[in-house]
Each structure stands twice: as structure tokens, then as C-alpha cells.
């Protein structure tokens, strides 16, 4: 089947493309000014992010494990309910537990930061004038997404471990791509995930939730 034969970047394009399409469709049908994204569909898309941490190597193993744990938590919390991302975050906000450690709101924010990490990594890694080692792009993505809420020892360990990252070509080989094949797909991932990120972070901003 096609889905089984799809490469990682292609799966990302498909998953976040569905989220973006739902968001645009909801807006077009006037079902709320900001549109909406199905909660589980978004978690499904986010679950693909864990692979990037695995391909980068052991330095990001903590991030992969954290993402897997949080994805499982979100699925347990949701159960069989069909809700949107906005509804899940708003429910916690109205219950006064938007920043609670086990809330959907806080957990989803951490997961979304991993999506932002990938988005920033692909933007920097595949820019035309980039001659830097992969660790430079990974460091920029790390600082712009998940670094701020980590404990100092973890930040220090990542800083040291970045020197163990593979080269850009080796990383691309691990995900089954070359620079030429990866560029158009990476661009699509960024184009699909950027409006989704704007939507999700926008919900927190609208509600005044500071995480």
C-alpha cells in the first residue's frame, strides 16, 4: 500500500497536510473564526516527529522518549471523545488547570514545541546558502523550540552532545533522502506545519495561557 511505502518526509506532508486542510475547510465554512483541527488527527501527525530525534542520534533520545510518553498521555486523556485542539485547550483553561502538569493543555504545548523544532530544523538545514554542519541547524532549532523549559543539566548535555551529530548528508541518508529529493518535501512540510503551528500557539495566546 502507498502509506507503507511512503518515506518519512512524505508521511509528514500527508499528516500535517490533512490538519491544514481541515483548518482551512473549517474557516471556509464559517465554523469559528480561527478554524479547528481534530485533536487525535493532530496527535497522529505529531507522533511522526519522534523519528527526527531518533535520526539525530542519542543526544536527543530524551526528547524522543518525552514525546512518545506525552503522545500516549494525550491519547489516554482523550479516550473515545471527538474533540478539537481548541476545545481540549479551552476545557483545561475553563477548569483552571491549563498549566497543570498532566493537563492536555500543557502536554499538547510541549508536543507542539517538538513540531516547531522540526519546522525550524528543516528551514535552516535546507536553505540554499547553508554550508554549516547539521549540529548548527539543530542547535538553532533547539534554542527556538524546546530548550527554554528544560533543566540546566539537560541543556548542557545537549550542548556537548551536538558535536556527536551526523553530517547533513548522513542525516538525509538516514531518512531515505538526498539533498535534491529532500528539499521539495521539506518545503512542503514547512508549508503544511507552519499554519498549524500558528493556529495552535494562537489558541494559547488568545486565552492568555503562558507556558
Short mmCIF file of C-alpha atoms in Angstrom, two decimals:
data_model
loop_
_atom_site.label_atom_id
_atom_site.label_comp_id
_atom_site.label_asym_id
_atom_site.label_seq_id
_atom_site.Cartn_x
_atom_site.Cartn_y
_atom_site.Cartn_z
CA UNK A 1 0.00 0.00 0.00
CA UNK A 2 1.10 3.57 -0.66
CA UNK A 3 1.19 4.58 3.00
CA UNK A 4 3.50 1.67 3.83
CA UNK A 5 5.89 2.71 1.05
CA UNK A 6 5.92 6.40 1.93
CA UNK A 7 9.12 7.88 3.26
CA UNK A 8 9.20 9.86 6.48
CA UNK A 9 9.01 13.32 4.89
CA UNK A 10 6.14 12.18 2.68
CA UNK A 11 4.25 10.95 5.75
CA UNK A 12 4.78 14.32 7.41
CA UNK A 13 3.46 16.15 4.36
CA UNK A 14 0.36 13.93 4.31
CA UNK A 15 -0.35 14.16 8.06
CA UNK A 16 0.15 17.90 8.50
CA UNK A 17 -1.43 18.49 5.12
CA UNK A 18 -4.64 16.92 6.43
CA UNK A 19 -4.50 19.14 9.51
CA UNK A 20 -4.02 22.24 7.38
CA UNK A 21 -6.84 21.23 5.03
CA UNK A 22 -9.22 20.73 7.96
CA UNK A 23 -8.22 24.10 9.37
CA UNK A 24 -8.83 25.84 6.04
CA UNK A 25 -12.09 23.98 5.45
CA UNK A 26 -13.46 24.94 8.86
CA UNK A 27 -12.56 28.56 8.25
CA UNK A 28 -14.20 28.48 4.83
CA UNK A 29 -17.40 27.02 6.24
CA UNK A 30 -17.54 29.69 8.93
CA UNK A 31 -17.27 27.24 11.82
CA UNK A 32 -15.39 29.62 14.01
CA UNK A 33 -13.09 32.49 13.13
CA UNK A 34 -9.94 30.53 13.92
CA UNK A 35 -10.98 27.20 12.43
CA UNK A 36 -10.25 23.94 14.19
CA UNK A 37 -8.19 20.76 13.98
CA UNK A 38 -9.26 17.35 15.23
CA UNK A 39 -7.37 16.54 18.42
CA UNK A 40 -6.42 12.95 17.55
CA UNK A 41 -5.54 13.83 13.95
CA UNK A 42 -3.10 16.41 15.33
CA UNK A 43 -1.64 13.94 17.83
CA UNK A 44 -1.24 11.41 15.00
CA UNK A 45 0.70 13.99 12.97
CA UNK A 46 2.85 14.92 15.96
CA UNK A 47 3.68 11.27 16.59
CA UNK A 48 5.74 11.28 13.39
CA UNK A 49 8.07 13.91 14.87
CA UNK A 50 9.72 11.38 17.19
CA UNK A 51 11.62 9.96 14.20
CA UNK A 52 13.64 13.15 13.76
CA UNK A 53 15.05 12.79 17.27
CA UNK A 54 15.93 9.17 16.57
CA UNK A 55 17.69 10.06 13.31
CA UNK A 56 19.67 12.84 15.01
CA UNK A 57 21.15 10.36 17.48
CA UNK A 58 21.43 9.67 21.19
CA UNK A 59 21.77 13.32 22.21
CA UNK A 60 18.06 13.78 21.51
CA UNK A 61 16.93 10.43 22.91
CA UNK A 62 15.41 12.25 25.90
CA UNK A 63 13.25 14.32 23.54
CA UNK A 64 12.08 11.23 21.67
CA UNK A 65 11.11 9.43 24.89
CA UNK A 66 9.36 12.53 26.22
CA UNK A 67 7.38 12.90 23.01
CA UNK A 68 6.33 9.24 23.00
CA UNK A 69 5.20 9.49 26.64
CA UNK A 70 3.25 12.69 26.06
CA UNK A 71 1.58 11.33 22.94
CA UNK A 72 0.37 8.31 24.91
CA UNK A 73 -0.87 10.58 27.70
CA UNK A 74 -2.86 12.71 25.26
CA UNK A 75 -4.49 9.63 23.74
CA UNK A 76 -5.44 8.32 27.19
CA UNK A 77 -6.87 11.67 28.23
CA UNK A 78 -8.93 11.96 25.06
CA UNK A 79 -10.31 8.41 25.09
CA UNK A 80 -13.06 7.99 22.51
CA UNK A 81 -14.14 11.62 22.58
CA UNK A 82 -14.11 13.53 19.33
CA UNK A 83 -12.87 16.99 20.18
CA UNK A 84 -10.81 19.68 18.53
CA UNK A 85 -7.46 21.01 19.68
CA UNK A 86 -9.16 24.29 20.58
CA UNK A 87 -11.82 22.52 22.65
CA UNK A 88 -9.23 20.47 24.56
CA UNK A 89 -7.14 23.51 25.49
CA UNK A 90 -10.19 25.65 26.29
CA UNK A 91 -11.65 22.96 28.57
CA UNK A 92 -8.49 22.95 30.70
CA UNK A 93 -8.45 26.74 30.74
CA UNK A 94 -12.04 26.92 31.95
CA UNK A 95 -11.30 24.31 34.63
CA UNK A 96 -8.38 26.39 35.88
CA UNK A 97 -5.80 23.72 35.05
CA UNK A 98 -4.31 24.98 31.79
CA UNK A 99 -0.76 24.86 33.18
CA UNK A 100 -1.19 21.74 35.32
CA UNK A 101 1.43 19.08 34.70
CA UNK A 102 -1.00 16.40 33.46
CA UNK A 103 -3.40 18.65 31.57
CA UNK A 104 -4.00 18.30 27.84
CA UNK A 105 -3.15 21.99 27.55
CA UNK A 106 0.36 21.75 28.99
CA UNK A 107 1.14 18.39 27.40
CA UNK A 108 -0.05 19.49 23.97
CA UNK A 109 2.06 22.63 24.20
CA UNK A 110 5.19 20.56 24.82
CA UNK A 111 4.33 18.29 21.89
CA UNK A 112 3.73 21.30 19.66
CA UNK A 113 7.19 22.61 20.57
CA UNK A 114 8.61 19.43 19.04
CA UNK A 115 6.77 20.22 15.81
CA UNK A 116 8.32 23.67 15.94
CA UNK A 117 11.74 22.07 16.40
CA UNK A 118 11.31 20.10 13.19
CA UNK A 119 9.94 23.11 11.35
CA UNK A 120 12.93 25.26 12.33
CA UNK A 121 15.40 22.46 11.62
CA UNK A 122 14.12 21.96 8.07
CA UNK A 123 14.00 25.69 7.34
CA UNK A 124 17.62 26.14 8.41
CA UNK A 125 19.01 22.84 7.21
CA UNK A 126 17.83 23.17 3.63
CA UNK A 127 18.29 26.86 2.96
CA UNK A 128 20.26 27.44 -0.24
CA UNK A 129 23.26 29.14 1.36
CA UNK A 130 23.64 26.71 4.25
CA UNK A 131 27.12 25.18 4.37
CA UNK A 132 27.04 24.57 8.12
CA UNK A 133 27.26 21.21 9.84
CA UNK A 134 23.96 19.66 10.93
CA UNK A 135 24.73 20.49 14.57
CA UNK A 136 24.47 24.23 13.79
CA UNK A 137 20.97 23.87 12.37
CA UNK A 138 19.97 21.52 15.20
CA UNK A 139 21.25 23.97 17.81
CA UNK A 140 19.27 26.82 16.29
CA UNK A 141 16.13 24.68 16.18
CA UNK A 142 16.68 23.52 19.76
CA UNK A 143 17.08 27.06 21.10
CA UNK A 144 13.99 28.23 19.21
CA UNK A 145 11.67 25.49 20.42
CA UNK A 146 12.29 23.11 23.31
CA UNK A 147 15.32 24.47 25.17
CA UNK A 148 13.56 27.05 27.32
CA UNK A 149 11.67 24.62 29.57
CA UNK A 150 14.47 22.10 30.11
CA UNK A 151 16.58 21.84 33.25
CA UNK A 152 20.09 23.31 33.04
CA UNK A 153 21.89 19.91 33.18
CA UNK A 154 19.85 18.73 30.17
CA UNK A 155 20.65 21.91 28.25
CA UNK A 156 24.35 21.45 28.99
CA UNK A 157 24.26 17.80 27.94
CA UNK A 158 22.62 18.68 24.65
CA UNK A 159 25.18 21.42 24.02
CA UNK A 160 28.01 18.93 24.43
CA UNK A 161 26.22 16.15 22.58
CA UNK A 162 25.58 18.24 19.49
CA UNK A 163 29.17 17.56 18.44
CA UNK A 164 28.22 13.90 18.03
CA UNK A 165 25.50 14.60 15.46
CA UNK A 166 25.91 13.11 11.98
CA UNK A 167 26.70 15.25 8.96
CA UNK A 168 23.85 16.70 6.95
CA UNK A 169 24.35 14.11 4.19
CA UNK A 170 24.33 11.23 6.68
CA UNK A 171 21.18 12.57 8.32
CA UNK A 172 19.45 12.80 4.94
CA UNK A 173 20.55 9.27 4.13
CA UNK A 174 19.01 8.05 7.39
CA UNK A 175 15.64 9.46 6.35
CA UNK A 176 15.98 7.96 2.89
CA UNK A 177 16.64 11.20 1.03
CA UNK A 178 19.30 13.18 -0.78
CA UNK A 179 19.58 16.96 -0.64
CA UNK A 180 17.84 17.17 -4.01
CA UNK A 181 14.95 14.87 -3.08
CA UNK A 182 14.55 16.30 0.43
CA UNK A 183 14.30 20.00 -0.49
CA UNK A 184 10.84 19.99 -2.14
CA UNK A 185 9.41 17.66 0.51
CA UNK A 186 10.92 19.66 3.37
CA UNK A 187 9.41 22.80 1.86
CA UNK A 188 6.01 21.12 1.82
CA UNK A 189 6.39 20.03 5.45
CA UNK A 190 7.17 23.61 6.45
CA UNK A 191 4.28 24.99 4.38
CA UNK A 192 1.85 22.49 5.93
CA UNK A 193 3.06 22.71 9.51
CA UNK A 194 3.53 26.49 9.76
CA UNK A 195 -0.19 27.44 9.66
CA UNK A 196 -0.94 24.56 12.03
CA UNK A 197 1.66 25.85 14.48
CA UNK A 198 0.27 29.38 14.17
CA UNK A 199 -3.22 28.03 14.90
CA UNK A 200 -2.24 26.01 17.97
CA UNK A 201 0.01 28.66 19.50
CA UNK A 202 -2.67 31.22 18.69
CA UNK A 203 -5.14 29.39 20.93
CA UNK A 204 -2.80 29.75 23.90
CA UNK A 205 -2.26 33.41 23.11
CA UNK A 206 -5.99 34.08 22.76
CA UNK A 207 -6.65 32.51 26.15
CA UNK A 208 -3.68 34.17 27.83
CA UNK A 209 -2.04 30.84 28.71
CA UNK A 210 1.69 31.34 29.28
CA UNK A 211 3.67 28.14 29.04
#
